[in-house]
Amino acid sequence: MFEKSYAGLYELTEAFPDEESCVRHLEALRWPLGVICPHCGASRKIYRLKRGSRYRCADCKQDFSVRKGTIFEESRLPLRKWFIAAWSLTSNRKGIPSTQLARTLGVTQKTAWFMLARLREVAGQMTGHGGPVSGETEVDETFLGGKERNKHASKRGMAGKQAVIGARSREGRVRAEAIDGRDRAELHGFIREHVAPGSIVFTDDWRAYQGLTDYHHETVNHSVGEYVRGQAHTQGIESFWAMVKRAYIGVFHHFTWKHLHRYLREFEARWNLGNGSESRRMDTLLSYSSGIRLTYKQLIA
Ligand SMILES: [Zn+2]
């Protein structure tokens, strides 16, 4: 059994004391049924080369390691540092600023930022993988940035803020996106893209939500101070936004709106990973690490 259980940074570093242990762990996550050649997809004849952690595929005659085709491929950093970064992202409830990760890992802030940015792409793979949310689903939009005041009484006059919208199924899964405004086109567009047709959608009484024809739509009348009516409420998605806002104030106050969608992927992933063990949460994120390679240029573009 490959799973290693640990809690806390000290136990993590004990469980993964060197590159070798990290390589074996990543291999077990990536190839649970045996090594697959990332060049040609063959799995018949793959030989471990004598030195290091490389393999050779007899079908296409190419060599590779477990890093091939993952976010780690072009990184010279030890996997151990990547594991610590992945653990930090999944285990700290509000995330971790790049400055703090840089100190923990002994790397520059720029490097730490890049690592976190890549891990956010992995988080995006993870949340995208689940498809639209479905069933009883709460949808609510809000604004990030600036001062929070009396959200329900007035959502107008929010200059300089960024509108975001999210959907949370009652089972707990969340999708969230930045939006250009709170008009009907934006709200309906998000719901059509991220909530399965036929779902029961709960929203507040903001008029732009009206006319959701492909859904069973129920509203609570926030404008008259109503927050729960039977099953109709939006407290689940509101608690997600509360978490995002605490993180924004406490940890990510430097982030620019340009990168907001990346941070939303991180917030979603952490939320969707649920309350499992730290080791399971990190493993789940790492298991999505193949298939994405972003260059620094792409990330800052
Ligand atoms: Zn091959």
mmCIF file of N, CA and C in Angstrom, residues 29-86:
data_model
loop_
_atom_site.group_PDB
_atom_site.id
_atom_site.type_symbol
_atom_site.label_atom_id
_atom_site.label_comp_id
_atom_site.label_asym_id
_atom_site.label_seq_id
_atom_site.Cartn_x
_atom_site.Cartn_y
_atom_site.Cartn_z
ATOM 1 N N LEU A 29 0.930 7.198 -7.204
ATOM 2 C CA LEU A 29 -0.269 7.997 -7.453
ATOM 3 C C LEU A 29 -0.588 8.050 -8.942
ATOM 4 N N ARG A 30 0.451 8.194 -9.748
ATOM 5 C CA ARG A 30 0.244 8.400 -11.173
ATOM 6 C C ARG A 30 -0.025 7.101 -11.913
ATOM 7 N N TRP A 31 0.641 6.041 -11.472
ATOM 8 C CA TRP A 31 0.545 4.761 -12.174
ATOM 9 C C TRP A 31 0.128 3.654 -11.216
ATOM 10 N N PRO A 32 -1.061 3.723 -10.677
ATOM 11 C CA PRO A 32 -1.485 2.732 -9.674
ATOM 12 C C PRO A 32 -1.523 1.304 -10.227
ATOM 13 N N LEU A 33 -1.698 1.185 -11.559
ATOM 14 C CA LEU A 33 -1.789 -0.158 -12.137
ATOM 15 C C LEU A 33 -0.530 -0.526 -12.922
ATOM 16 N N GLY A 34 0.521 0.224 -12.712
ATOM 17 C CA GLY A 34 1.755 -0.057 -13.429
ATOM 18 C C GLY A 34 2.162 1.115 -14.308
ATOM 19 N N VAL A 35 3.457 1.194 -14.589
ATOM 20 C CA VAL A 35 4.004 2.342 -15.315
ATOM 21 C C VAL A 35 3.451 2.408 -16.738
ATOM 22 N N ILE A 36 3.053 3.612 -17.143
ATOM 23 C CA ILE A 36 2.570 3.862 -18.506
ATOM 24 C C ILE A 36 3.525 4.858 -19.161
ATOM 25 N N CYS A 37 3.947 4.556 -20.370
ATOM 26 C CA CYS A 37 4.880 5.438 -21.069
ATOM 27 C C CYS A 37 4.186 6.754 -21.418
ATOM 28 N N PRO A 38 4.702 7.896 -20.929
ATOM 29 C CA PRO A 38 4.059 9.177 -21.228
ATOM 30 C C PRO A 38 4.305 9.642 -22.664
ATOM 31 N N HIS A 39 5.222 8.960 -23.381
ATOM 32 C CA HIS A 39 5.469 9.321 -24.777
ATOM 33 C C HIS A 39 4.441 8.665 -25.691
ATOM 34 N N CYS A 40 4.207 7.366 -25.531
ATOM 35 C CA CYS A 40 3.374 6.635 -26.493
ATOM 36 C C CYS A 40 2.171 5.934 -25.847
ATOM 37 N N GLY A 41 2.100 5.960 -24.537
ATOM 38 C CA GLY A 41 0.941 5.362 -23.876
ATOM 39 C C GLY A 41 1.040 3.857 -23.675
ATOM 40 N N ALA A 42 2.145 3.268 -24.104
ATOM 41 C CA ALA A 42 2.294 1.818 -23.949
ATOM 42 C C ALA A 42 2.628 1.470 -22.504
ATOM 43 N N SER A 43 2.275 0.263 -22.114
ATOM 44 C CA SER A 43 2.624 -0.164 -20.760
ATOM 45 C C SER A 43 3.181 -1.586 -20.771
ATOM 46 N N ARG A 44 3.337 -2.145 -21.972
ATOM 47 C CA ARG A 44 3.719 -3.556 -22.054
ATOM 48 C C ARG A 44 5.128 -3.809 -21.548
ATOM 49 N N LYS A 45 6.082 -3.148 -22.183
ATOM 50 C CA LYS A 45 7.482 -3.432 -21.858
ATOM 51 C C LYS A 45 8.175 -2.158 -21.428
ATOM 52 N N ILE A 46 8.207 -1.962 -20.156
ATOM 53 C CA ILE A 46 8.882 -0.780 -19.630
ATOM 54 C C ILE A 46 9.909 -1.238 -18.610
ATOM 55 N N TYR A 47 11.123 -0.798 -18.815
ATOM 56 C CA TYR A 47 12.214 -1.247 -17.943
ATOM 57 C C TYR A 47 12.705 -0.095 -17.089
ATOM 58 N N ARG A 48 12.972 -0.416 -15.866
ATOM 59 C CA ARG A 48 13.609 0.582 -15.003
ATOM 60 C C ARG A 48 15.099 0.612 -15.325
ATOM 61 N N LEU A 49 15.613 1.783 -15.591
ATOM 62 C CA LEU A 49 17.042 1.896 -15.858
ATOM 63 C C LEU A 49 17.807 1.783 -14.546
ATOM 64 N N LYS A 50 19.026 1.364 -14.661
ATOM 65 C CA LYS A 50 19.763 1.034 -13.446
ATOM 66 C C LYS A 50 19.970 2.239 -12.538
ATOM 67 N N ARG A 51 20.224 3.374 -13.160
ATOM 68 C CA ARG A 51 20.553 4.537 -12.336
ATOM 69 C C ARG A 51 19.363 5.455 -12.172
ATOM 70 N N GLY A 52 19.201 5.961 -11.011
ATOM 71 C CA GLY A 52 18.201 6.986 -10.770
ATOM 72 C C GLY A 52 16.783 6.462 -10.917
ATOM 73 N N SER A 53 15.889 7.342 -11.340
ATOM 74 C CA SER A 53 14.477 6.988 -11.337
ATOM 75 C C SER A 53 13.911 7.022 -12.747
ATOM 76 N N ARG A 54 14.756 6.647 -13.730
ATOM 77 C CA ARG A 54 14.285 6.711 -15.113
ATOM 78 C C ARG A 54 13.876 5.344 -15.649
ATOM 79 N N TYR A 55 12.977 5.400 -16.638
ATOM 80 C CA TYR A 55 12.483 4.191 -17.278
ATOM 81 C C TYR A 55 12.765 4.267 -18.776
ATOM 82 N N ARG A 56 12.738 3.102 -19.421
ATOM 83 C CA ARG A 56 12.796 3.071 -20.877
ATOM 84 C C ARG A 56 11.641 2.239 -21.398
ATOM 85 N N CYS A 57 10.980 2.795 -22.436
ATOM 86 C CA CYS A 57 9.855 2.105 -23.064
ATOM 87 C C CYS A 57 10.373 1.327 -24.262
ATOM 88 N N ALA A 58 10.126 0.011 -24.273
ATOM 89 C CA ALA A 58 10.616 -0.822 -25.375
ATOM 90 C C ALA A 58 9.859 -0.531 -26.662
ATOM 91 N N ASP A 59 8.634 -0.029 -26.555
ATOM 92 C CA ASP A 59 7.845 0.245 -27.750
ATOM 93 C C ASP A 59 8.356 1.444 -28.525
ATOM 94 N N CYS A 60 8.585 2.548 -27.833
ATOM 95 C CA CYS A 60 9.005 3.759 -28.539
ATOM 96 C C CYS A 60 10.458 4.105 -28.268
ATOM 97 N N LYS A 61 11.120 3.294 -27.482
ATOM 98 C CA LYS A 61 12.560 3.442 -27.209
ATOM 99 C C LYS A 61 12.908 4.753 -26.506
ATOM 100 N N GLN A 62 11.940 5.369 -25.876
ATOM 101 C CA GLN A 62 12.253 6.637 -25.213
ATOM 102 C C GLN A 62 12.349 6.442 -23.703
ATOM 103 N N ASP A 63 13.140 7.327 -23.095
ATOM 104 C CA ASP A 63 13.312 7.292 -21.646
ATOM 105 C C ASP A 63 12.410 8.340 -20.999
ATOM 106 N N PHE A 64 12.077 8.108 -19.764
ATOM 107 C CA PHE A 64 11.269 9.092 -19.032
ATOM 108 C C PHE A 64 11.366 8.830 -17.536
ATOM 109 N N SER A 65 10.923 9.819 -16.782
ATOM 110 C CA SER A 65 10.763 9.639 -15.334
ATOM 111 C C SER A 65 9.330 10.026 -14.987
ATOM 112 N N VAL A 66 8.973 9.880 -13.740
ATOM 113 C CA VAL A 66 7.602 10.186 -13.336
ATOM 114 C C VAL A 66 7.281 11.669 -13.506
ATOM 115 N N ARG A 67 8.309 12.503 -13.614
ATOM 116 C CA ARG A 67 8.063 13.937 -13.821
ATOM 117 C C ARG A 67 7.580 14.253 -15.237
ATOM 118 N N LYS A 68 7.873 13.367 -16.174
ATOM 119 C CA LYS A 68 7.538 13.625 -17.575
ATOM 120 C C LYS A 68 6.033 13.899 -17.733
ATOM 121 N N GLY A 69 5.718 15.034 -18.378
ATOM 122 C CA GLY A 69 4.312 15.353 -18.609
ATOM 123 C C GLY A 69 3.572 15.869 -17.384
ATOM 124 N N THR A 70 4.306 16.217 -16.345
ATOM 125 C CA THR A 70 3.661 16.791 -15.158
ATOM 126 C C THR A 70 4.144 18.220 -14.955
ATOM 127 N N ILE A 71 3.563 18.899 -14.007
ATOM 128 C CA ILE A 71 4.012 20.256 -13.702
ATOM 129 C C ILE A 71 5.449 20.266 -13.188
ATOM 130 N N PHE A 72 5.962 19.098 -12.800
ATOM 131 C CA PHE A 72 7.316 19.045 -12.240
ATOM 132 C C PHE A 72 8.381 18.854 -13.314
ATOM 133 N N GLU A 73 7.947 18.654 -14.557
ATOM 134 C CA GLU A 73 8.892 18.245 -15.597
ATOM 135 C C GLU A 73 10.043 19.220 -15.782
ATOM 136 N N GLU A 74 9.729 20.484 -15.875
ATOM 137 C CA GLU A 74 10.795 21.435 -16.168
ATOM 138 C C GLU A 74 11.338 22.116 -14.920
ATOM 139 N N SER A 75 10.978 21.579 -13.783
ATOM 140 C CA SER A 75 11.458 22.154 -12.529
ATOM 141 C C SER A 75 12.700 21.406 -12.067
ATOM 142 N N ARG A 76 13.671 22.171 -11.617
ATOM 143 C CA ARG A 76 14.851 21.530 -11.069
ATOM 144 C C ARG A 76 14.731 21.349 -9.556
ATOM 145 N N LEU A 77 13.643 21.804 -8.996
ATOM 146 C CA LEU A 77 13.486 21.699 -7.545
ATOM 147 C C LEU A 77 13.227 20.251 -7.148
ATOM 148 N N PRO A 78 13.735 19.845 -5.995
ATOM 149 C CA PRO A 78 13.439 18.497 -5.516
ATOM 150 C C PRO A 78 11.940 18.315 -5.306
ATOM 151 N N LEU A 79 11.460 17.113 -5.572
ATOM 152 C CA LEU A 79 10.037 16.832 -5.347
ATOM 153 C C LEU A 79 9.655 17.081 -3.898
ATOM 154 N N ARG A 80 10.598 16.928 -3.007
ATOM 155 C CA ARG A 80 10.322 17.142 -1.590
ATOM 156 C C ARG A 80 9.801 18.566 -1.347
ATOM 157 N N LYS A 81 10.404 19.526 -2.055
ATOM 158 C CA LYS A 81 9.927 20.908 -1.900
ATOM 159 C C LYS A 81 8.539 21.061 -2.518
ATOM 160 N N TRP A 82 8.309 20.378 -3.618
ATOM 161 C CA TRP A 82 6.981 20.424 -4.239
ATOM 162 C C TRP A 82 5.933 19.806 -3.317
ATOM 163 N N PHE A 83 6.313 18.723 -2.659
ATOM 164 C CA PHE A 83 5.367 18.078 -1.739
ATOM 165 C C PHE A 83 5.008 19.023 -0.591
ATOM 166 N N ILE A 84 6.025 19.703 -0.076
ATOM 167 C CA ILE A 84 5.763 20.639 1.025
ATOM 168 C C ILE A 84 4.852 21.768 0.545
ATOM 169 N N ALA A 85 5.095 22.226 -0.691
ATOM 170 C CA ALA A 85 4.232 23.283 -1.248
ATOM 171 C C ALA A 85 2.797 22.774 -1.414
ATOM 172 N N ALA A 86 2.650 21.553 -1.926
ATOM 173 C CA ALA A 86 1.308 20.982 -2.125
ATOM 174 C C ALA A 86 0.616 20.764 -0.783
#
